[in-house]
């Protein structure tokens, strides 16, 4: 989120310091999956419209970064496959197909929620996984998280308005004074965007005394990368929280666990083994594929589950940009643009859903 905010700051000519306690991209964003999954097309809402517009606009945003840097972000609108193991699921899916025809439109562009008897393409999901067929959605996409981070970093290396300070922890924030404490010093700011992932929540909680519950939490996720000779254009498979994502370079990512409590945030264990096993069962081509990396990270989940973006009610010079939870990659460019517009008193060309506002999250935490 912070990297995208810095990109928008650079484009708008705003003098900006990007501070990270580690190396840029070493938080939850430095993982393996990069699935860009739309919400279901039924029960349409402003939140679903926002995510749809973000998923459509990401394509051009990434192309602009790739053009500027000459680096690939491993982006492709390769779609999504959802196996339907029971007849009643097929009936529901057919209804969604009509919803998608109605809502998944952007100008001349149309995206679809096809319901098929057999999976498209060869050498991917076992046809037996979908006894009642398959959904093939053409809106979903994927990006290679580390390639995207590398491209955003390369963009910022050439920046004229953004400076980067790595390996520097912000230990305290004083929006009333307009200062941030770092080891051995103080940074003065006119506006501060707080995009510290799950670690944003304690900063905000410290500033907000009357909360009944925490503003957010860290949810652990584990994922793995396998090496397999797979067509990188194959759609992402999604079933009951299991993702199998084909990437360029003979890589297939498998994830993710969702753990509210954990002893070690960054270890991997038998819960990941079970996901890898399930992926191998569903995709015969992965049966003997070697695991080349196992990885765990902490997602930022805000109390109301939605992203948390906007000016802090008591001090408008502090702007939250966090809470992307499981869908950050598809939204980050838009949420970051909104945060930068707020920071520079500019209007956005789009509206943020009300439930994303930090005041809305504070209201839920205060009940
Ligand atoms: C296993 C797993 C799989 C996932 N799969 C997907 C997926 O397929 N699609 C998707 O959209 N999302 C996915 N996510 C979620 C996504 O990765 C996160 O929501 C997203 O990366 C959060 O981005 P962020 O910028 O808010 O946080 P982060 O990427 O964690 O960045 C926060 C940054 O703040 C820095 N920081 C923290 N505290 C301080 C401090 N005090 N001072 C200075 N710097 C600080 C950190 O070093 C870090 O660089 C997945 C997450 C996990 C764990």
Coordinates of C-alpha atoms and ligand atoms in Angstrom, one line a residue:
X1 CA 0.0 0.0 0.0
X2 CA 2.8 2.4 1.0
X3 CA 4.7 1.8 -2.3
X4 CA 1.6 2.7 -4.3
X5 CA 1.0 5.8 -2.2
X6 CA 4.6 6.8 -2.9
X7 CA 4.1 6.3 -6.6
X8 CA 1.0 8.5 -6.6
X9 CA 2.9 11.1 -4.5
X10 CA 5.6 11.2 -7.1
X11 CA 3.1 11.6 -10.0
X12 CA 1.5 14.5 -8.2
X13 CA 4.8 16.1 -7.3
X14 CA 4.4 15.9 -3.5
X15 CA 7.6 15.9 -1.5
X16 CA 7.4 12.6 0.4
X17 CA 9.6 10.4 2.7
X18 CA 8.8 6.7 2.6
X19 CA 10.0 5.1 5.9
X20 CA 10.1 1.3 6.4
X21 CA 11.3 -0.6 9.4
X22 CA 12.8 -3.2 7.1
X23 CA 13.4 -3.4 3.4
X24 CA 10.6 -2.2 1.2
X25 CA 8.2 -5.0 0.4
X26 CA 9.3 -7.3 3.2
X27 CA 5.9 -7.3 4.9
X28 CA 2.8 -9.3 3.9
X29 CA 3.1 -7.9 0.4
X30 CA 6.3 -9.9 -0.3
X31 CA 4.5 -13.2 -0.6
X32 CA 3.9 -15.7 -3.4
X33 CA 0.2 -15.8 -4.4
X34 CA -0.9 -12.5 -6.0
X35 CA -4.5 -13.6 -6.8
X36 CA -6.7 -10.8 -7.9
X37 CA -10.1 -12.2 -7.1
X38 CA -13.4 -10.3 -7.7
X39 CA -16.2 -10.5 -5.2
X40 CA -19.2 -12.5 -6.2
X41 CA -21.3 -10.6 -8.8
X42 CA -24.6 -11.0 -6.9
X43 CA -26.1 -8.5 -4.4
X44 CA -24.2 -5.6 -6.0
X45 CA -23.1 -2.8 -3.7
X46 CA -20.9 0.3 -3.8
X47 CA -18.1 -1.9 -2.3
X48 CA -18.3 -4.4 -5.1
X49 CA -18.4 -1.6 -7.7
X50 CA -15.3 -0.1 -6.1
X51 CA -13.4 -3.4 -6.2
X52 CA -14.6 -4.0 -9.8
X53 CA -13.3 -0.6 -10.9
X54 CA -10.1 -1.2 -9.1
X55 CA -9.5 -4.6 -10.7
X56 CA -10.2 -3.2 -14.1
X57 CA -8.0 -0.1 -13.7
X58 CA -5.1 -2.1 -12.2
X59 CA -4.2 -3.4 -15.7
X60 CA -3.4 0.1 -17.0
X61 CA -1.7 1.1 -13.8
X62 CA 0.6 -1.9 -13.9
X63 CA 1.3 -1.3 -17.6
X64 CA 2.3 2.3 -16.8
X65 CA 4.8 1.1 -14.1
X66 CA 6.1 -1.6 -16.5
X67 CA 6.6 1.0 -19.3
X68 CA 8.4 3.4 -16.9
X69 CA 10.7 0.8 -15.5
X70 CA 11.1 -1.8 -18.3
X71 CA 10.3 -4.5 -15.6
X72 CA 7.5 -7.1 -15.7
X73 CA 5.2 -7.3 -12.7
X74 CA 4.0 -10.8 -13.8
X75 CA 0.4 -9.5 -14.3
X76 CA -2.1 -11.4 -16.4
X77 CA -5.9 -11.5 -16.5
X78 CA -5.9 -15.2 -16.6
X79 CA -9.3 -15.7 -14.9
X80 CA -10.5 -18.0 -12.2
X81 CA -11.9 -21.6 -12.1
X82 CA -14.2 -22.7 -9.3
X83 CA -15.2 -26.4 -9.3
X84 CA -18.9 -27.1 -8.5
X85 CA -19.0 -30.4 -6.6
X86 CA -22.8 -30.3 -6.0
X87 CA -25.9 -29.7 -8.3
X88 CA -27.3 -26.9 -6.1
X89 CA -24.0 -25.0 -6.5
X90 CA -24.5 -25.1 -10.2
X91 CA -27.9 -23.5 -9.9
X92 CA -26.5 -20.7 -7.7
X93 CA -23.6 -20.2 -10.2
X94 CA -26.0 -19.9 -13.1
X95 CA -27.7 -17.0 -11.2
X96 CA -24.4 -15.4 -10.7
X97 CA -23.7 -15.6 -14.4
X98 CA -26.7 -13.3 -15.1
X99 CA -25.5 -11.0 -12.3
X100 CA -22.0 -10.8 -13.9
X101 CA -23.6 -9.9 -17.3
X102 CA -25.4 -7.0 -15.6
X103 CA -22.6 -5.6 -13.4
X104 CA -19.2 -6.7 -14.8
X105 CA -19.1 -4.0 -17.5
X106 CA -16.6 -1.2 -17.9
X107 CA -17.4 0.9 -21.0
X108 CA -17.1 -1.5 -23.9
X109 CA -15.4 -4.2 -21.9
X110 CA -17.4 -7.1 -20.6
X111 CA -16.3 -9.8 -18.1
X112 CA -18.1 -13.1 -17.7
X113 CA -19.0 -15.7 -15.2
X114 CA -19.4 -18.8 -17.4
X115 CA -20.8 -22.0 -16.1
X116 CA -19.2 -25.0 -17.9
X117 CA -19.5 -28.8 -17.9
X118 CA -15.8 -29.3 -18.2
X119 CA -12.8 -27.1 -17.3
X120 CA -11.2 -25.1 -20.2
X121 CA -7.6 -25.9 -21.1
X122 CA -5.6 -29.0 -20.7
X123 CA -3.3 -30.3 -18.0
X124 CA -4.7 -28.3 -15.2
X125 CA -7.6 -29.1 -12.8
X126 CA -8.9 -32.7 -12.7
X127 CA -12.3 -32.7 -14.4
X128 CA -13.5 -35.0 -11.5
X129 CA -13.1 -32.0 -9.1
X130 CA -16.3 -30.5 -10.5
X131 CA -19.0 -33.1 -10.5
X132 CA -21.6 -30.5 -11.3
X133 CA -19.4 -28.4 -13.5
X134 CA -17.1 -25.4 -13.2
X135 CA -17.3 -21.6 -13.0
X136 CA -14.9 -19.8 -15.3
X137 CA -14.7 -16.1 -14.5
X138 CA -12.8 -13.9 -16.9
X139 CA -12.4 -10.9 -14.6
X140 CA -10.0 -12.4 -12.1
X141 CA -6.3 -11.9 -12.7
X142 CA -2.9 -12.5 -11.0
X143 CA 0.3 -10.6 -10.4
X144 CA 3.6 -11.8 -9.1
X145 CA 3.9 -10.0 -5.7
X146 CA 7.7 -9.8 -5.6
X147 CA 8.0 -8.7 -9.3
X148 CA 5.4 -6.0 -8.7
X149 CA 7.3 -4.8 -5.6
X150 CA 10.6 -4.8 -7.6
X151 CA 8.9 -2.7 -10.4
X152 CA 7.4 -0.2 -7.9
X153 CA 10.8 0.1 -6.2
X154 CA 12.5 0.7 -9.5
X155 CA 9.9 3.4 -10.3
X156 CA 10.7 5.1 -7.0
X157 CA 14.4 4.9 -7.5
X158 CA 14.0 7.3 -10.3
X159 CA 11.6 9.5 -8.4
X160 CA 12.3 13.3 -8.0
X161 CA 9.8 13.9 -5.1
X162 CA 10.1 10.7 -3.1
X163 CA 12.9 9.7 -0.8
X164 CA 13.2 6.3 0.7
X165 CA 14.4 5.5 4.2
X166 CA 14.7 1.7 4.9
X167 CA 15.6 -0.1 8.1
X168 CA 14.2 2.7 10.1
X169 CA 11.3 2.0 12.5
X170 CA 8.7 4.6 13.4
X171 CA 8.3 4.2 17.1
X172 CA 5.8 6.9 17.9
X173 CA 3.3 9.1 16.0
X174 CA 2.2 12.6 17.3
X175 CA -0.2 13.9 14.7
X176 CA -1.1 16.9 16.9
X177 CA 2.5 18.0 16.9
X178 CA 3.1 16.7 13.3
X179 CA 6.0 14.5 14.3
X180 CA 7.0 10.9 14.0
X181 CA 9.7 9.5 16.3
X182 CA 12.3 7.2 14.7
X183 CA 15.4 5.7 16.3
X184 CA 17.7 8.5 17.1
X185 CA 15.5 11.3 15.7
X186 CA 12.3 12.9 14.8
X187 CA 10.6 13.5 11.5
X188 CA 8.3 16.5 11.1
X189 CA 5.4 16.1 8.6
X190 CA 2.5 18.2 7.4
X191 CA 0.7 15.0 6.5
X192 CA 1.5 11.4 7.4
X193 CA 0.1 8.3 5.7
X194 CA 0.1 5.3 8.0
X195 CA 0.6 2.2 5.8
X196 CA 2.3 -0.1 8.2
X197 CA 0.1 -3.2 7.5
X198 CA -1.2 -4.9 10.7
X199 CA 1.2 -2.7 12.7
X200 CA -0.9 0.3 11.8
X201 CA -3.6 -0.7 14.3
X202 CA -1.6 -0.2 17.6
X203 CA -0.6 3.3 16.5
X204 CA -4.2 4.2 15.9
X205 CA -5.4 2.5 19.1
X206 CA -2.9 4.5 21.2
X207 CA -4.4 7.7 19.8
X208 CA -8.0 6.6 20.4
X209 CA -8.6 6.1 24.1
X210 CA -12.3 5.1 24.3
X211 CA -12.2 2.0 22.2
X212 CA -13.9 -1.1 23.5
X213 CA -12.1 -3.5 21.1
X214 CA -8.9 -3.4 19.0
X215 CA -9.2 -1.6 15.7
X216 CA -7.7 -4.6 13.9
X217 CA -5.7 -7.7 14.1
X218 CA -3.0 -9.7 12.3
X219 CA -4.2 -12.9 10.5
X220 CA -1.5 -15.3 9.6
X221 CA -1.3 -16.9 6.2
X222 CA 0.9 -19.6 4.8
X223 CA 1.6 -20.3 1.2
X224 CA 4.0 -22.3 -1.0
X225 CA 5.7 -22.1 -4.4
X226 CA 6.0 -25.2 -6.6
X227 CA 8.0 -25.7 -9.8
X228 CA 6.0 -27.2 -12.6
X229 CA 5.9 -27.1 -16.4
X230 CA 2.5 -25.4 -16.5
X231 CA 1.1 -22.9 -19.0
X232 CA 1.3 -19.6 -17.1
X233 CA -2.0 -18.4 -18.8
X234 CA -4.1 -21.0 -17.0
X235 CA -6.8 -19.6 -14.7
X236 CA -6.4 -19.5 -10.9
X237 CA -8.2 -22.3 -9.2
X238 CA -10.2 -21.5 -6.2
X239 CA -12.0 -23.9 -3.9
X240 CA -12.9 -23.4 -0.2
X241 CA -10.1 -21.0 0.5
X242 CA -7.5 -23.0 -1.5
X243 CA -5.9 -21.0 -4.3
X244 CA -3.7 -22.5 -7.0
X245 CA -2.1 -19.8 -9.1
X246 CA -0.1 -20.3 -12.3
X247 CA 2.7 -17.8 -12.7
X248 CA 5.3 -17.1 -15.3
X249 CA 8.6 -19.0 -15.0
X250 CA 7.2 -22.5 -14.3
X251 CA 6.0 -21.3 -10.9
X252 CA 2.7 -22.3 -9.3
X253 CA 1.7 -20.7 -6.0
X254 CA -0.5 -22.6 -3.5
X255 CA -2.2 -21.0 -0.5
X256 CA -3.4 -19.9 2.0
X257 CA -4.1 -20.7 5.5
X258 CA -6.1 -18.2 7.6
X259 CA -5.1 -18.2 11.2
X260 CA -6.4 -15.9 13.9
X261 CA -4.1 -17.3 16.6
X262 CA -0.6 -18.6 16.1
X263 CA 2.5 -19.2 18.1
X264 CA 5.1 -18.2 15.5
X265 CA 4.0 -15.6 12.9
X266 CA 6.5 -16.5 10.2
X267 CA 6.9 -20.3 10.5
X268 CA 5.1 -22.8 8.2
X269 CA 3.7 -26.2 9.4
X270 CA 1.4 -29.1 8.6
X271 CA -1.5 -26.7 7.8
X272 CA 0.5 -25.7 4.7
X273 CA 1.3 -29.4 4.0
X274 CA -2.4 -30.1 3.9
X275 CA -3.0 -27.3 1.4
X276 CA -0.2 -28.5 -0.9
X277 CA -1.7 -32.1 -0.7
X278 CA -5.1 -30.8 -1.6
X279 CA -3.6 -28.9 -4.6
X280 CA -1.8 -31.9 -5.8
X281 CA -5.0 -34.0 -5.6
X282 CA -6.9 -31.4 -7.6
X283 CA -4.2 -30.7 -10.2
X284 CA -2.5 -34.0 -11.4
X285 CA 0.4 -32.0 -13.0
X286 CA 1.4 -30.9 -9.5
X287 CA 1.6 -34.4 -8.0
X288 CA 5.4 -34.6 -8.2
X289 CA 6.1 -30.9 -8.4
X290 CA 8.9 -29.9 -6.0
X291 CA 8.1 -27.3 -3.4
X292 CA 10.7 -24.5 -3.9
X293 CA 9.6 -22.1 -1.1
X294 CA 7.4 -22.1 1.9
X295 CA 6.4 -18.7 3.3
X296 CA 4.2 -17.1 6.0
X297 CA 3.0 -13.5 6.5
X298 CA 0.6 -11.5 8.6
X299 CA -2.4 -9.8 6.9
X300 CA -3.9 -6.6 8.3
X301 CA -7.6 -7.3 9.1
X302 CA -9.5 -4.2 10.3
X303 CA -12.3 -4.7 12.9
X304 CA -15.0 -4.3 10.2
X305 CA -13.1 -6.5 7.7
X306 CA -13.0 -3.7 5.1
X307 CA -10.0 -1.7 4.2
X308 CA -9.3 1.2 6.6
X309 CA -8.6 4.4 4.6
X310 CA -9.0 8.1 5.4
X311 CA -8.2 11.0 7.6
X312 CA -8.0 10.2 11.3
X313 CA -11.0 12.1 12.8
X314 CA -9.2 14.0 15.6
X315 CA -6.2 15.0 13.5
X316 CA -6.7 15.2 9.8
X317 CA -3.0 15.3 9.1
X318 CA -2.8 11.5 9.9
X319 CA -4.2 9.3 7.1
X320 CA -4.8 5.6 7.5
X321 CA -4.0 3.2 4.6
X322 CA -4.3 -0.3 5.8
X323 CA -6.7 -3.2 6.4
X324 CA -6.5 -4.7 2.9
X325 CA -6.7 -8.1 4.5
X326 CA -7.1 -10.8 1.7
X327 CA -7.7 -8.5 -1.2
X328 CA -5.0 -5.8 -1.0
X329 CA -3.3 -6.4 -4.3
X330 CA -6.4 -5.6 -6.3
X331 CA -7.2 -2.5 -4.4
X332 CA -3.9 -1.0 -3.2
X333 CA -3.4 1.4 -6.2
X334 CA -6.8 2.9 -5.8
X335 CA -6.8 3.1 -2.0
X336 CA -3.4 4.7 -2.1
X337 CA -4.5 7.2 -4.7
X338 CA -7.4 8.1 -2.4
X339 CA -5.0 8.5 0.6
X340 CA -2.7 10.8 -1.5
X341 CA -5.7 12.9 -2.6
X342 CA -6.8 13.2 1.0
X343 CA -3.2 14.2 2.0
X344 CA -3.0 16.8 -0.7
X345 CA -6.6 18.2 -0.3
X346 CA -7.4 17.0 -3.9
X347 CA -10.6 15.4 -5.1
X348 CA -10.5 11.8 -6.3
X349 CA -12.4 10.8 -9.5
X350 CA -14.0 8.0 -7.5
X351 CA -15.7 7.6 -4.2
X352 CA -14.5 5.5 -1.3
X353 CA -17.2 3.2 0.2
X354 CA -18.3 4.7 3.6
X355 CA -17.5 1.5 5.4
X356 CA -13.8 2.0 4.5
X357 CA -13.5 5.2 6.5
X358 CA -11.5 5.0 9.7
X359 CA -14.3 6.8 11.5
X360 CA -16.6 3.9 10.6
X361 CA -14.1 1.4 12.0
X362 CA -13.7 3.5 15.2
X363 CA -17.5 3.5 15.6
X364 CA -17.5 -0.3 15.4
X365 CA -14.6 -0.6 17.9
X366 CA -16.3 1.8 20.3
X367 CA -19.5 -0.2 20.6
Ligands
LIG1 C1 -0.1 -16.1 2.8 C2 -0.8 -14.9 2.3 C3 -1.4 -14.9 1.0 C4 -2.0 -13.8 0.5 N1 -2.6 -13.8 -0.7 C5 -3.1 -12.7 -1.3 C6 -3.6 -12.7 -2.6 O1 -3.6 -13.7 -3.3 N2 -4.2 -11.6 -3.0 C7 -4.3 -10.4 -2.3 O2 -4.8 -9.4 -2.8 N3 -3.8 -10.4 -1.0 C8 -3.2 -11.5 -0.5 N4 -2.7 -11.5 0.8 C9 -2.9 -10.3 1.6 C10 -1.9 -9.2 1.2 O3 -0.6 -9.8 1.1 C11 -1.9 -8.1 2.3 O4 -3.2 -7.7 2.6 C12 -1.1 -6.9 1.9 O5 0.2 -7.4 1.5 C13 -1.1 -5.9 2.9 O6 -0.3 -4.8 2.4 P1 0.2 -3.6 3.3 O7 1.0 -2.7 2.5 O8 -1.0 -3.1 4.1 O9 1.1 -4.3 4.5 P2 2.6 -4.9 4.4 O10 2.9 -5.4 3.0 O11 2.8 -5.8 5.6 O12 3.5 -3.6 4.5 C14 3.6 -2.9 5.7 C15 5.0 -2.2 5.7 O13 5.1 -1.4 6.9 C16 6.3 -1.6 7.5 N5 6.2 -1.2 8.9 C17 5.5 -1.8 9.8 N6 5.6 -1.2 11.0 C18 6.5 -0.2 10.8 C19 7.0 0.9 11.6 N7 6.7 0.9 12.9 N8 7.8 1.8 11.1 C20 8.2 1.7 9.8 N9 7.7 0.7 8.9 C21 6.8 -0.2 9.4 C22 6.7 -3.1 7.2 O14 8.0 -3.3 7.3 C23 6.1 -3.3 5.9 O15 7.0 -3.1 4.8 C24 -2.1 -12.6 1.3 C25 -1.5 -12.6 2.5 C26 -0.8 -13.7 3.0 C27 -0.1 -13.6 4.4

